[in-house]
mmCIF file of N, CA and C in Angstrom:
data_model
loop_
_atom_site.group_PDB
_atom_site.id
_atom_site.type_symbol
_atom_site.label_atom_id
_atom_site.label_comp_id
_atom_site.label_asym_id
_atom_site.label_seq_id
_atom_site.Cartn_x
_atom_site.Cartn_y
_atom_site.Cartn_z
ATOM 1 N N ILE A 1 194.951 85.521 96.688
ATOM 2 C CA ILE A 1 193.646 85.119 96.876
ATOM 3 C C ILE A 1 192.562 85.987 96.542
ATOM 4 N N LYS A 2 192.639 87.325 96.760
ATOM 5 C CA LYS A 2 191.835 88.465 96.238
ATOM 6 C C LYS A 2 191.375 88.252 95.013
ATOM 7 N N GLN A 3 192.498 87.929 93.963
ATOM 8 C CA GLN A 3 192.137 87.735 92.539
ATOM 9 C C GLN A 3 191.370 86.500 92.366
ATOM 10 N N LYS A 4 191.768 85.432 93.052
ATOM 11 C CA LYS A 4 190.970 84.197 92.858
ATOM 12 C C LYS A 4 189.399 84.347 93.277
ATOM 13 N N THR A 5 189.325 85.203 94.301
ATOM 14 C CA THR A 5 187.857 85.138 94.928
ATOM 15 C C THR A 5 187.143 86.124 93.667
ATOM 16 N N GLY A 6 187.771 87.126 93.178
ATOM 17 C CA GLY A 6 187.260 87.905 92.077
ATOM 18 C C GLY A 6 186.925 87.196 90.914
ATOM 19 N N VAL A 7 187.706 86.137 90.533
ATOM 20 C CA VAL A 7 187.343 85.148 89.419
ATOM 21 C C VAL A 7 186.266 84.201 89.749
ATOM 22 N N CYS A 8 186.111 83.837 91.046
ATOM 23 C CA CYS A 8 185.074 82.985 91.500
ATOM 24 C C CYS A 8 183.705 84.108 91.653
ATOM 25 N N ASP A 9 183.745 85.187 91.938
ATOM 26 C CA ASP A 9 182.603 85.925 91.916
ATOM 27 C C ASP A 9 182.228 86.231 90.601
ATOM 28 N N ASP A 10 183.051 86.455 89.507
ATOM 29 C CA ASP A 10 182.610 86.386 88.356
ATOM 30 C C ASP A 10 182.120 85.472 87.548
ATOM 31 N N ALA A 11 182.641 84.175 87.921
ATOM 32 C CA ALA A 11 182.024 83.038 87.332
ATOM 33 C C ALA A 11 180.673 82.699 88.081
ATOM 34 N N LYS A 12 180.443 83.018 89.315
ATOM 35 C CA LYS A 12 179.205 82.981 90.061
ATOM 36 C C LYS A 12 178.076 83.830 89.424
ATOM 37 N N ASN A 13 178.499 85.194 89.168
ATOM 38 C CA ASN A 13 177.716 86.156 88.402
ATOM 39 C C ASN A 13 177.363 85.472 87.061
ATOM 40 N N ALA A 14 178.051 84.911 86.344
ATOM 41 C CA ALA A 14 177.892 84.628 84.891
ATOM 42 C C ALA A 14 176.879 83.288 85.085
ATOM 43 N N ILE A 15 176.894 82.402 86.147
ATOM 44 C CA ILE A 15 176.294 81.204 86.211
ATOM 45 C C ILE A 15 174.930 81.718 86.613
ATOM 46 N N ILE A 16 174.748 82.822 87.368
ATOM 47 C CA ILE A 16 173.475 83.368 87.765
ATOM 48 C C ILE A 16 172.597 83.990 86.478
ATOM 49 N N ASP A 17 173.363 84.674 85.534
ATOM 50 C CA ASP A 17 173.020 85.298 84.511
ATOM 51 C C ASP A 17 172.289 84.139 83.564
ATOM 52 N N ILE A 18 173.314 83.026 83.537
ATOM 53 C CA ILE A 18 172.850 82.042 82.478
ATOM 54 C C ILE A 18 171.566 81.183 83.166
ATOM 55 N N MET A 19 171.433 81.127 84.363
ATOM 56 C CA MET A 19 170.205 80.480 85.149
ATOM 57 C C MET A 19 169.036 81.194 84.989
ATOM 58 N N SER A 20 169.363 82.574 85.111
ATOM 59 C CA SER A 20 168.065 83.417 84.721
ATOM 60 C C SER A 20 167.502 83.529 83.277
ATOM 61 N N ASN A 21 168.434 83.489 82.367
ATOM 62 C CA ASN A 21 168.221 83.250 81.134
ATOM 63 C C ASN A 21 167.683 82.177 80.728
ATOM 64 N N LEU A 22 167.789 80.935 81.607
ATOM 65 C CA LEU A 22 167.446 79.619 81.365
ATOM 66 C C LEU A 22 165.873 79.723 81.833
ATOM 67 N N SER A 23 165.921 80.217 82.860
ATOM 68 C CA SER A 23 164.476 80.372 83.509
ATOM 69 C C SER A 23 163.349 81.044 82.614
ATOM 70 N N ALA A 24 164.036 82.087 82.080
ATOM 71 C CA ALA A 24 163.229 83.160 81.249
ATOM 72 C C ALA A 24 162.607 82.317 79.965
ATOM 73 N N ILE A 25 163.738 81.541 79.440
ATOM 74 C CA ILE A 25 163.311 80.634 78.361
ATOM 75 C C ILE A 25 162.459 79.441 78.382
ATOM 76 N N SER A 26 162.517 78.950 79.557
ATOM 77 C CA SER A 26 161.663 77.868 80.177
ATOM 78 C C SER A 26 160.009 78.552 80.358
ATOM 79 N N GLU A 27 159.938 79.694 80.824
ATOM 80 C CA GLU A 27 158.786 80.342 81.106
ATOM 81 C C GLU A 27 157.983 80.625 79.854
ATOM 82 N N GLU A 28 158.890 81.003 78.764
ATOM 83 C CA GLU A 28 158.445 81.197 77.448
ATOM 84 C C GLU A 28 158.006 80.158 76.658
ATOM 85 N N ASN A 29 158.629 79.181 77.118
ATOM 86 C CA ASN A 29 158.081 77.726 76.296
ATOM 87 C C ASN A 29 157.028 77.200 77.059
ATOM 88 N N ALA A 30 156.876 77.311 78.321
ATOM 89 C CA ALA A 30 155.810 76.832 79.195
ATOM 90 C C ALA A 30 154.415 77.707 78.322
ATOM 91 N N ALA A 31 154.566 79.054 78.316
ATOM 92 C CA ALA A 31 153.193 79.569 77.863
ATOM 93 C C ALA A 31 153.002 79.425 76.350
ATOM 94 N N SER A 32 153.895 79.062 75.561
ATOM 95 C CA SER A 32 153.885 78.722 74.110
ATOM 96 C C SER A 32 153.144 77.543 74.036
ATOM 97 N N THR A 33 153.361 76.587 75.067
ATOM 98 C CA THR A 33 152.916 75.306 74.874
ATOM 99 C C THR A 33 151.329 75.241 75.491
ATOM 100 N N GLN A 34 151.145 76.377 76.460
ATOM 101 C CA GLN A 34 149.829 76.448 76.862
ATOM 102 C C GLN A 34 148.928 76.987 75.556
ATOM 103 N N GLU A 35 149.588 77.938 74.979
ATOM 104 C CA GLU A 35 148.978 78.516 73.676
ATOM 105 C C GLU A 35 148.553 77.554 72.681
ATOM 106 N N THR A 36 149.568 76.778 72.435
ATOM 107 C CA THR A 36 149.402 75.677 71.212
ATOM 108 C C THR A 36 148.425 74.791 71.754
ATOM 109 N N ASN A 37 148.435 74.412 72.956
ATOM 110 C CA ASN A 37 147.403 73.367 73.635
ATOM 111 C C ASN A 37 145.841 74.071 73.428
ATOM 112 N N ALA A 38 145.934 75.453 73.728
ATOM 113 C CA ALA A 38 144.377 75.846 73.522
ATOM 114 C C ALA A 38 144.013 76.062 72.046
ATOM 115 N N SER A 39 144.970 76.394 71.136
ATOM 116 C CA SER A 39 144.776 76.322 69.762
ATOM 117 C C SER A 39 144.490 75.025 69.289
ATOM 118 N N MET A 40 145.093 74.038 69.774
ATOM 119 C CA MET A 40 144.707 72.571 69.374
ATOM 120 C C MET A 40 143.516 72.115 69.808
ATOM 121 N N GLU A 41 143.014 72.576 71.117
ATOM 122 C CA GLU A 41 141.809 72.135 71.494
ATOM 123 C C GLU A 41 140.449 73.009 70.762
ATOM 124 N N GLU A 42 140.868 74.168 70.224
ATOM 125 C CA GLU A 42 140.012 74.863 69.336
ATOM 126 C C GLU A 42 139.617 74.352 68.212
ATOM 127 N N LEU A 43 140.844 73.928 67.492
ATOM 128 C CA LEU A 43 140.996 73.052 66.258
ATOM 129 C C LEU A 43 140.327 71.994 66.367
ATOM 130 N N ASN A 44 140.451 71.306 67.360
ATOM 131 C CA ASN A 44 139.645 69.922 67.642
ATOM 132 C C ASN A 44 137.945 70.060 67.485
ATOM 133 N N ALA A 45 137.867 71.095 68.223
ATOM 134 C CA ALA A 45 136.286 71.545 68.498
ATOM 135 C C ALA A 45 135.961 71.684 67.058
ATOM 136 N N THR A 46 136.540 72.608 66.176
ATOM 137 C CA THR A 46 135.964 73.022 64.769
ATOM 138 C C THR A 46 136.054 71.674 64.005
ATOM 139 N N ILE A 47 136.859 70.709 64.133
ATOM 140 C CA ILE A 47 136.807 69.671 63.338
ATOM 141 C C ILE A 47 135.938 68.841 63.475
ATOM 142 N N ASN A 48 135.506 68.725 64.831
ATOM 143 C CA ASN A 48 134.295 67.964 65.370
ATOM 144 C C ASN A 48 132.923 68.334 64.524
ATOM 145 N N LEU A 49 132.841 69.841 64.722
ATOM 146 C CA LEU A 49 131.507 70.434 64.193
ATOM 147 C C LEU A 49 131.748 70.115 62.665
ATOM 148 N N LEU A 50 132.856 70.361 61.877
ATOM 149 C CA LEU A 50 132.870 70.284 60.894
ATOM 150 C C LEU A 50 132.322 68.590 60.188
ATOM 151 N N ALA A 51 132.955 67.794 60.893
ATOM 152 C CA ALA A 51 132.564 66.381 60.839
ATOM 153 C C ALA A 51 130.935 66.115 60.961
ATOM 154 N N ALA A 52 130.289 66.971 62.021
ATOM 155 C CA ALA A 52 129.056 66.571 62.191
ATOM 156 C C ALA A 52 128.236 67.153 61.114
ATOM 157 N N GLU A 53 128.560 68.397 60.678
ATOM 158 C CA GLU A 53 128.005 69.117 59.483
ATOM 159 C C GLU A 53 128.086 68.328 58.338
ATOM 160 N N ALA A 54 129.357 67.860 57.972
ATOM 161 C CA ALA A 54 129.460 67.052 56.740
ATOM 162 C C ALA A 54 128.590 65.750 56.864
ATOM 163 N N ALA A 55 128.361 65.045 58.087
ATOM 164 C CA ALA A 55 127.671 63.752 58.226
ATOM 165 C C ALA A 55 125.956 64.357 57.836
ATOM 166 N N ARG A 56 125.738 65.451 58.318
ATOM 167 C CA ARG A 56 124.209 65.957 58.261
ATOM 168 C C ARG A 56 124.144 66.195 56.759
ATOM 169 N N ILE A 57 125.069 66.877 55.793
ATOM 170 C CA ILE A 57 125.192 67.076 54.564
ATOM 171 C C ILE A 57 124.808 65.794 53.762
ATOM 172 N N GLY A 58 125.628 64.808 54.177
ATOM 173 C CA GLY A 58 125.586 63.509 53.538
ATOM 174 C C GLY A 58 124.194 62.873 53.740
ATOM 175 N N GLU A 59 123.545 62.907 55.053
ATOM 176 C CA GLU A 59 122.146 62.519 55.108
ATOM 177 C C GLU A 59 121.403 63.275 54.111
ATOM 178 N N MET A 60 121.204 64.677 54.025
ATOM 179 C CA MET A 60 120.375 65.445 53.290
ATOM 180 C C MET A 60 120.491 65.140 51.674
ATOM 181 N N ALA A 61 121.888 64.647 51.357
ATOM 182 C CA ALA A 61 121.982 64.229 50.130
ATOM 183 C C ALA A 61 121.329 62.837 49.687
ATOM 184 N N VAL A 62 121.435 62.197 50.510
ATOM 185 C CA VAL A 62 120.887 60.645 50.499
ATOM 186 C C VAL A 62 118.998 61.130 50.302
ATOM 187 N N ALA A 63 118.737 61.787 51.218
ATOM 188 C CA ALA A 63 117.131 62.302 51.103
ATOM 189 C C ALA A 63 116.763 62.867 49.885
ATOM 190 N N LEU A 64 117.773 63.775 49.481
ATOM 191 C CA LEU A 64 117.409 64.478 48.113
ATOM 192 C C LEU A 64 117.246 63.569 47.134
ATOM 193 N N GLU A 65 118.392 62.632 46.997
ATOM 194 C CA GLU A 65 118.533 61.555 45.939
ATOM 195 C C GLU A 65 117.284 60.834 45.853
ATOM 196 N N GLU A 66 116.729 60.498 46.969
ATOM 197 C CA GLU A 66 115.511 59.586 47.222
ATOM 198 C C GLU A 66 114.359 60.268 46.512
ATOM 199 N N LYS A 67 114.246 61.628 46.783
ATOM 200 C CA LYS A 67 113.177 62.385 46.369
ATOM 201 C C LYS A 67 113.313 62.621 44.821
ATOM 202 N N ILE A 68 114.358 62.776 44.150
ATOM 203 C CA ILE A 68 114.473 63.100 42.896
ATOM 204 C C ILE A 68 114.324 61.776 42.309
ATOM 205 N N ARG A 69 114.599 60.758 42.758
ATOM 206 C CA ARG A 69 114.052 59.358 41.864
ATOM 207 C C ARG A 69 112.600 59.258 41.330
ATOM 208 N N ILE A 70 111.944 60.151 42.080
ATOM 209 C CA ILE A 70 110.474 60.141 41.599
ATOM 210 C C ILE A 70 110.117 60.904 40.254
ATOM 211 N N PHE A 71 111.229 61.523 40.009
ATOM 212 C CA PHE A 71 111.103 62.266 38.604
ATOM 213 C C PHE A 71 112.020 61.471 37.535
ATOM 214 N N LYS A 72 112.709 60.489 37.829
ATOM 215 C CA LYS A 72 113.417 59.860 36.902
ATOM 216 C C LYS A 72 112.476 58.735 36.069
ATOM 217 N N ILE A 73 112.788 58.905 34.761
ATOM 218 C CA ILE A 73 112.028 58.026 33.845
ATOM 219 C C ILE A 73 112.751 56.768 33.640
#
């Protein structure tokens, strides 16, 4: 019985170690997910700024083209 108890204790300790490792991995994954989410939000904001600037440049190009027409023969 003592030997079987030792085997059970060893198995219990192995399971505890595995659970601790899985918990640590889960926490790391959660942190990585949060970092990725923050990076994606920042990227989305940057893309929105770029799109707005591209639209503004397009408007400026149209205005410039209209002003240049005066000089065409």
